Coordinates of C-alpha atoms in Angstrom, one line a residue:
X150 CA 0.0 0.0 0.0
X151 CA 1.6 3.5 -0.8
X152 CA 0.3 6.9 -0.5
X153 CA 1.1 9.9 -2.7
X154 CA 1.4 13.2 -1.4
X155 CA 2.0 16.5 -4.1
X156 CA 1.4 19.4 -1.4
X157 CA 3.4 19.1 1.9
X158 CA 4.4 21.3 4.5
X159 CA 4.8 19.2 7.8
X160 CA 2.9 15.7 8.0
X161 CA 2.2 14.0 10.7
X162 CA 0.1 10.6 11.1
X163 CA -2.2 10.2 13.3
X164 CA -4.6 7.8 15.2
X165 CA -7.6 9.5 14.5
X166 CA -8.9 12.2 16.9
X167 CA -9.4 11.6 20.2
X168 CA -11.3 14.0 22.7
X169 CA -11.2 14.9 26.3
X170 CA -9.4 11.6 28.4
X171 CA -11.3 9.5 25.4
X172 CA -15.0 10.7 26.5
X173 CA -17.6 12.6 24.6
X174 CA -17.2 16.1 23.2
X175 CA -19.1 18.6 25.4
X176 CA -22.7 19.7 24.8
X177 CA -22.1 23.5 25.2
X178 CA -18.8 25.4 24.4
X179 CA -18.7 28.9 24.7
X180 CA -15.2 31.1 24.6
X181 CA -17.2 34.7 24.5
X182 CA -13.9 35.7 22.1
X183 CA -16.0 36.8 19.0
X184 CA -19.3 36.1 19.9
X185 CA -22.0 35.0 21.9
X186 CA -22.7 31.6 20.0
X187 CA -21.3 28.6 21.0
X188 CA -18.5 26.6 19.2
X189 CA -19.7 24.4 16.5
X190 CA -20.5 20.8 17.6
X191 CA -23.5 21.3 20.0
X192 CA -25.8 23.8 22.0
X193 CA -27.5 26.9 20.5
X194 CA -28.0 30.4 21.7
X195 CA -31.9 31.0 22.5
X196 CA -32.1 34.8 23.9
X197 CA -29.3 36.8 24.1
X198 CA -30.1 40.0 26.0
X199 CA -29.0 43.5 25.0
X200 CA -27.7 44.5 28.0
X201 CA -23.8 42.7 27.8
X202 CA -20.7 43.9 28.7
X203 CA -16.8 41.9 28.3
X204 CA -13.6 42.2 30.0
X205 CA -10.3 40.6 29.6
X206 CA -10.7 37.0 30.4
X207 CA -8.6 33.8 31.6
X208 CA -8.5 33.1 27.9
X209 CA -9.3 36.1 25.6
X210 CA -12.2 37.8 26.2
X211 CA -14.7 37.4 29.3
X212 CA -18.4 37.6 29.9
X213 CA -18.8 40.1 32.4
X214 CA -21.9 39.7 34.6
X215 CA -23.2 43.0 37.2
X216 CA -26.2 43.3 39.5
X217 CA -28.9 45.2 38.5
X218 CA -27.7 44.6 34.6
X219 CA -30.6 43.2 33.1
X220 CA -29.1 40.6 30.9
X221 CA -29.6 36.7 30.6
X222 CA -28.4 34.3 28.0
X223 CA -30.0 31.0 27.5
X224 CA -28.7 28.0 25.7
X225 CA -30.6 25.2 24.5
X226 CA -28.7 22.0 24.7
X227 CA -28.7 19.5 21.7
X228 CA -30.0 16.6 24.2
X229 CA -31.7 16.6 27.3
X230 CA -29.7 15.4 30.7
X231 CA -30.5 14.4 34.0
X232 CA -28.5 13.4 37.3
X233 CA -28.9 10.1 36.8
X234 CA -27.6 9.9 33.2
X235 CA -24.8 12.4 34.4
X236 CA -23.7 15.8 33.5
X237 CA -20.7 18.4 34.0
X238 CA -20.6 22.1 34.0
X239 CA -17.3 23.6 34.0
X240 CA -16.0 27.4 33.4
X241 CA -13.5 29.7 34.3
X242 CA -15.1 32.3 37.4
X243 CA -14.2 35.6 38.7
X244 CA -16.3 36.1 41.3
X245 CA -16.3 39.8 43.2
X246 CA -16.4 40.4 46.8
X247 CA -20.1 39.0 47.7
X248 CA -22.6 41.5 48.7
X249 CA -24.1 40.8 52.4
X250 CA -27.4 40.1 52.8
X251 CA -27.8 39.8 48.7
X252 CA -28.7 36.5 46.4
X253 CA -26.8 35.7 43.8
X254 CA -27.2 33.0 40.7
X255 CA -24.4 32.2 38.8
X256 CA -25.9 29.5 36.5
X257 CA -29.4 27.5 36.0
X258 CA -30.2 24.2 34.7
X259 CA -33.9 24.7 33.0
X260 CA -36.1 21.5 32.3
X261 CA -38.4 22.0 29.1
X262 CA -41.7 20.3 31.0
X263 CA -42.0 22.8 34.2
X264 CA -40.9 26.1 34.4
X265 CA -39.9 25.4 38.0
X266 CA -39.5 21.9 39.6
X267 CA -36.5 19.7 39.3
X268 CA -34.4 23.2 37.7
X269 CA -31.1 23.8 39.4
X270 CA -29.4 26.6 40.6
X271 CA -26.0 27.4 41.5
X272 CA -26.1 30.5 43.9
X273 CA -24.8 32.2 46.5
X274 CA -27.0 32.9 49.2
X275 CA -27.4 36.0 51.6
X276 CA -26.2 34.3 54.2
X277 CA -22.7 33.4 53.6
X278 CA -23.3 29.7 51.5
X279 CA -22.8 28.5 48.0
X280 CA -25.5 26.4 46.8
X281 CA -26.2 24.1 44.1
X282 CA -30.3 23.0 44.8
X283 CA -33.1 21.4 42.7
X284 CA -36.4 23.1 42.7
X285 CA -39.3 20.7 44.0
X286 CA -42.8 20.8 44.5
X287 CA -44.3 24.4 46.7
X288 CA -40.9 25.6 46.8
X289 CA -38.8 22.9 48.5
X290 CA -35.3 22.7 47.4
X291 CA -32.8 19.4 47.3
X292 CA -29.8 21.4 48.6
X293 CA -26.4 20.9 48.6
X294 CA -24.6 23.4 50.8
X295 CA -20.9 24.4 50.9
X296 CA -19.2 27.9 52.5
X297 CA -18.8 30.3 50.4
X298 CA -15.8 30.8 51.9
X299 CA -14.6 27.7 50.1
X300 CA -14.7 29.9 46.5
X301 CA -11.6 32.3 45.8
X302 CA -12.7 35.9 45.2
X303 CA -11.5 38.4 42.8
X304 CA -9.3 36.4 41.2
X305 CA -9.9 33.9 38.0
X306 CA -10.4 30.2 39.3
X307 CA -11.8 27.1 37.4
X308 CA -15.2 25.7 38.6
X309 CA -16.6 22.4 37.9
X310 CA -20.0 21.2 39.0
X311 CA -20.4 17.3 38.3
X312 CA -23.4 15.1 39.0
X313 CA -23.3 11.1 38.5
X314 CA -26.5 9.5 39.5
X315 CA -28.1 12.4 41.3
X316 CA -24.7 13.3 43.7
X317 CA -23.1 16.0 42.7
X318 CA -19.4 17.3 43.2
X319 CA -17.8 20.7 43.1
X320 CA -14.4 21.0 42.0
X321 CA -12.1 24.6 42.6
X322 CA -9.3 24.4 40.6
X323 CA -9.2 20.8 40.2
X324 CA -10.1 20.1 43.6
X325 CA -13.3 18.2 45.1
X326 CA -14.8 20.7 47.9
X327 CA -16.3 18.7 51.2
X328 CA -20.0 19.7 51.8
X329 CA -21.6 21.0 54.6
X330 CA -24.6 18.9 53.4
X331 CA -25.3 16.6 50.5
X332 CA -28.4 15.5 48.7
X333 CA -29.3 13.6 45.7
X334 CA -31.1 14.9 43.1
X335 CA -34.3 13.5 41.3
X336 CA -33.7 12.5 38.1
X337 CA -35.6 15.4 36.1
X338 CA -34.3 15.9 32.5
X339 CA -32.7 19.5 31.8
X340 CA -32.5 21.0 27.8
X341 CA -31.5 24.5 28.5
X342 CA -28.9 26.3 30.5
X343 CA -29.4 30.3 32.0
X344 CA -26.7 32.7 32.5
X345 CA -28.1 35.7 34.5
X346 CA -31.6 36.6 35.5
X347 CA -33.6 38.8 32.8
X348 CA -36.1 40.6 34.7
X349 CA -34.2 39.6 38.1
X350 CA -31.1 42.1 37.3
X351 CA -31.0 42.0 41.4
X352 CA -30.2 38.4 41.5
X353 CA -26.9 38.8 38.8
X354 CA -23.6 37.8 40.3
X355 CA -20.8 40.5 40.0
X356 CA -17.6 39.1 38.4
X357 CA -17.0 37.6 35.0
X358 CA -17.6 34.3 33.3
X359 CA -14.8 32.6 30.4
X360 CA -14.9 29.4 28.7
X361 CA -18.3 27.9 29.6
X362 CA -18.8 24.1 28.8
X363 CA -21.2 21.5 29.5
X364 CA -20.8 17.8 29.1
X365 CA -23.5 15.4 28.8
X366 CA -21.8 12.8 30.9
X367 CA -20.0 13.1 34.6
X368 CA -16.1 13.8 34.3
X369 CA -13.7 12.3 36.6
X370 CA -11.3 14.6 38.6
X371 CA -8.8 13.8 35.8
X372 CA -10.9 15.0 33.1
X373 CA -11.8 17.9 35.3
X374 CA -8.1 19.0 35.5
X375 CA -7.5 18.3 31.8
X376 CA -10.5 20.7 30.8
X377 CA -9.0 23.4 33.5
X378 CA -5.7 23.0 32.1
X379 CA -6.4 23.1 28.2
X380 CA -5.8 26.7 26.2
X381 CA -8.4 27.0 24.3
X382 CA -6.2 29.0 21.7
X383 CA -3.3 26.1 20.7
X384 CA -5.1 23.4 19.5
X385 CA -4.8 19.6 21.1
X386 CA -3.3 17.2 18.9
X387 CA -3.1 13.4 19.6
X388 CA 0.5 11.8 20.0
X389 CA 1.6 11.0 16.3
X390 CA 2.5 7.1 14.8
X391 CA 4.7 9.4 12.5
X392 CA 6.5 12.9 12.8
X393 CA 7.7 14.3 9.4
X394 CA 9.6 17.5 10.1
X395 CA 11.4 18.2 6.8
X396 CA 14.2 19.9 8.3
X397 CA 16.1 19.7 5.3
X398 CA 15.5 16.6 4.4
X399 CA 13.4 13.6 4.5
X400 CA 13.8 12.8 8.3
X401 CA 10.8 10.3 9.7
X402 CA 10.4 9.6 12.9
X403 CA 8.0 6.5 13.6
X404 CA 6.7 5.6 17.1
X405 CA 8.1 2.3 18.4
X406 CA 7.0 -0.7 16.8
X407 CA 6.2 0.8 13.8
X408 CA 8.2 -0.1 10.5
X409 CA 6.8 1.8 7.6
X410 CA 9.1 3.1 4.9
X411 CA 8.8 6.3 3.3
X412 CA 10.8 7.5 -0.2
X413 CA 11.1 10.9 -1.7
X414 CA 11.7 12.0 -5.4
X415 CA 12.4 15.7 -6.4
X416 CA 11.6 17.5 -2.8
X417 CA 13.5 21.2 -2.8
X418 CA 13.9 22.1 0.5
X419 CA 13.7 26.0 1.6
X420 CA 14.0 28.2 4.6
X421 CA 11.0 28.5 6.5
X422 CA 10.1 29.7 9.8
X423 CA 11.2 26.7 12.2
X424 CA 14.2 25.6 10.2
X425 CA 14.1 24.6 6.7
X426 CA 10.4 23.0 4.5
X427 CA 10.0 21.3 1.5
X428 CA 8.5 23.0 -1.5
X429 CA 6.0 20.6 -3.6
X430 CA 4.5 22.1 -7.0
X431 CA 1.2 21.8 -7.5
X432 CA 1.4 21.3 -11.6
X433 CA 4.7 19.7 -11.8
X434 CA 5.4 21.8 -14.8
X435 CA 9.3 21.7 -13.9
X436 CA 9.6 19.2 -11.3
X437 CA 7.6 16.3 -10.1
X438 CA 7.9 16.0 -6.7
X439 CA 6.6 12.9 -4.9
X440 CA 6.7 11.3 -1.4
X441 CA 5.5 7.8 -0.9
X442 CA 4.7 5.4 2.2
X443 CA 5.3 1.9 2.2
X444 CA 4.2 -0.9 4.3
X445 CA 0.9 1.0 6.1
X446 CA -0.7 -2.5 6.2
X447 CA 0.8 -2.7 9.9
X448 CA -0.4 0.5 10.6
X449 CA -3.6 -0.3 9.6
X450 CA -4.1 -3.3 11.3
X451 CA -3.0 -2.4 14.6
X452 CA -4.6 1.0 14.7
X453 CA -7.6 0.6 12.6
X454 CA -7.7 3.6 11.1
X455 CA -5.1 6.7 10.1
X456 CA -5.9 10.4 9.7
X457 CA -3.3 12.8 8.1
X458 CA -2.9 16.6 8.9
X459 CA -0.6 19.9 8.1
X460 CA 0.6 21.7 10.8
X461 CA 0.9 25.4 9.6
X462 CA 4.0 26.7 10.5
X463 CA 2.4 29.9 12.5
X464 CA 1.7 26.8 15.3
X465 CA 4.3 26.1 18.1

């Protein structure tokens, strides 16, 4: 088996794409860089309010959230979830110095059959708690309680609010937070996520929101870390089967225990911006420049399938 390639800047082989720790790809992805909407794949902006305001961010550009702003943005998610099937909601949080004696709501979980019971809020409360509750029938609440205390303030930190079969977990920077007191959650279905309260600008949180994601499934505290950890600007590429640097020259470098071949006919080489790159015409009206791989059979059966990509050379 041999592949031909005429236009080449940097190859490398890959096997396939993978996502976050091998799970799903997340619901919702927001970055608030250049707009509102989220990132293609999933979730879709309902009602946008006029009233919005940015600052700079943990990665780019920020939401930024005030009280008495009346603003909301509402995101509809491609699936329903519920605690039992699992879900995870993760950001980046600047929270300011809370207000005494004030509510605050930093996120809620809508279900598309009642208005009210089985949503879920996460909220500080006027007296000193952070809460993430479930709305049941004449106003009682499933609460789970942690102090507020517990959540740095006016500095950026990562947040992570997971729920496997109706427990929940909040993680601060990578790290699981110990509840006052824990509940489980019925297993109510949620399709859309609120950020603010239009019509409630009281109830805003002051501070600033940057890359919002949900996942329909629970993370584990790796995954958690890994999301926290991951610029969204330098994209994520999966260890390579084969590197292919053309420094200069034809140079492979396969992982261990694979033994493909590769030739080359008619490659100029150039300076670029990390060393030297081949040139490949497109025509071949002077030269016809070729690169070929042998033996991919190995490759094939071992990995299953191969996925080839150019790295440009404005990447790291």
């Amino acid at each position: 088996m041999k592949v031909s390639l005429k236009w080449l800047l940097m190859l490398t082989l890959l096997l396939g794409i993978r996502t976050l720790s091998g799970g799903e790809n997340p619901l919702l992805s927001v970055g608030f860089d250049e707009s509102l909407q989220p990132r293609p794949g999933g979730g879709e902006l309902q009602s946008p309010s006029p009233e919005l305001s940015f600052t700079a961010g943990r990665f780019g550009r920020a939401l930024q959230v005030e009280p008495g702003r009346n603003f909301s943005l509402n995101y509809r998610l491609p699936r329903s979830v519920s605690p039992d099937s699992g879900w995870s909601l993760l950001c980046h949080l600047r929270a300011e110095e809370l207000e005494k004696g004030r509510e605050q709501i930093l996120f809620r979980l809508q279900n598309s059959s009642s208005w009210q019971k089985g949503n879920i809020h996460a909220r500080w409360t006027p007296w000193g708690n952070f809460h993430i509750e479930q709305l049941g029938d004449n106003g009682h609440k499933l609460t789970n309680i942690v102090n507020a205390s517990a959540l740095p303030m006016e500095r950026w930190f990562h947040l992570a609010i997971v729920c496997r079969n109706g427990n929940t977990t909040l993680y601060i920077d990578g790290e699981p937070l110990k509840w006052i007191r824990q509940v489980r959650f019925e297993p109510i279905a949620q399709q859309e996520l609120r950020v603010g309260e239009f019509g409630l600008p009281e109830l805003n949180f002051h501070g600033a929101i940057d890359e919002l994601q949900f996942y329909g499934y629970a993370l584990d505290r790796n995954e958690v870390r890994a999301a926290m950890n991951r610029n969204p600007s330098v994209p994520k590429f999966p260890d390579p089967v084969l590197h292919l640097p053309l420094n200069g020259r034809v140079d492979p470098v396969f992982a261990p225990g694979i033994d493909a071949t590769i030739s080359a006919e008619g490659i100029v080489f150039k300076p670029a911006v990390k060393g030297r790159g081949s040139e490949f015409r497109r025509f071949g009206y002077d030269r016809a420049s070729r690169m070929e791989f042998g033996n991919m059979e190995q490759i094939l059966e071992t990995q299953g399938a191969v996925s080839l990509y150019f790295i440009p050379a404005s990447l790291p």
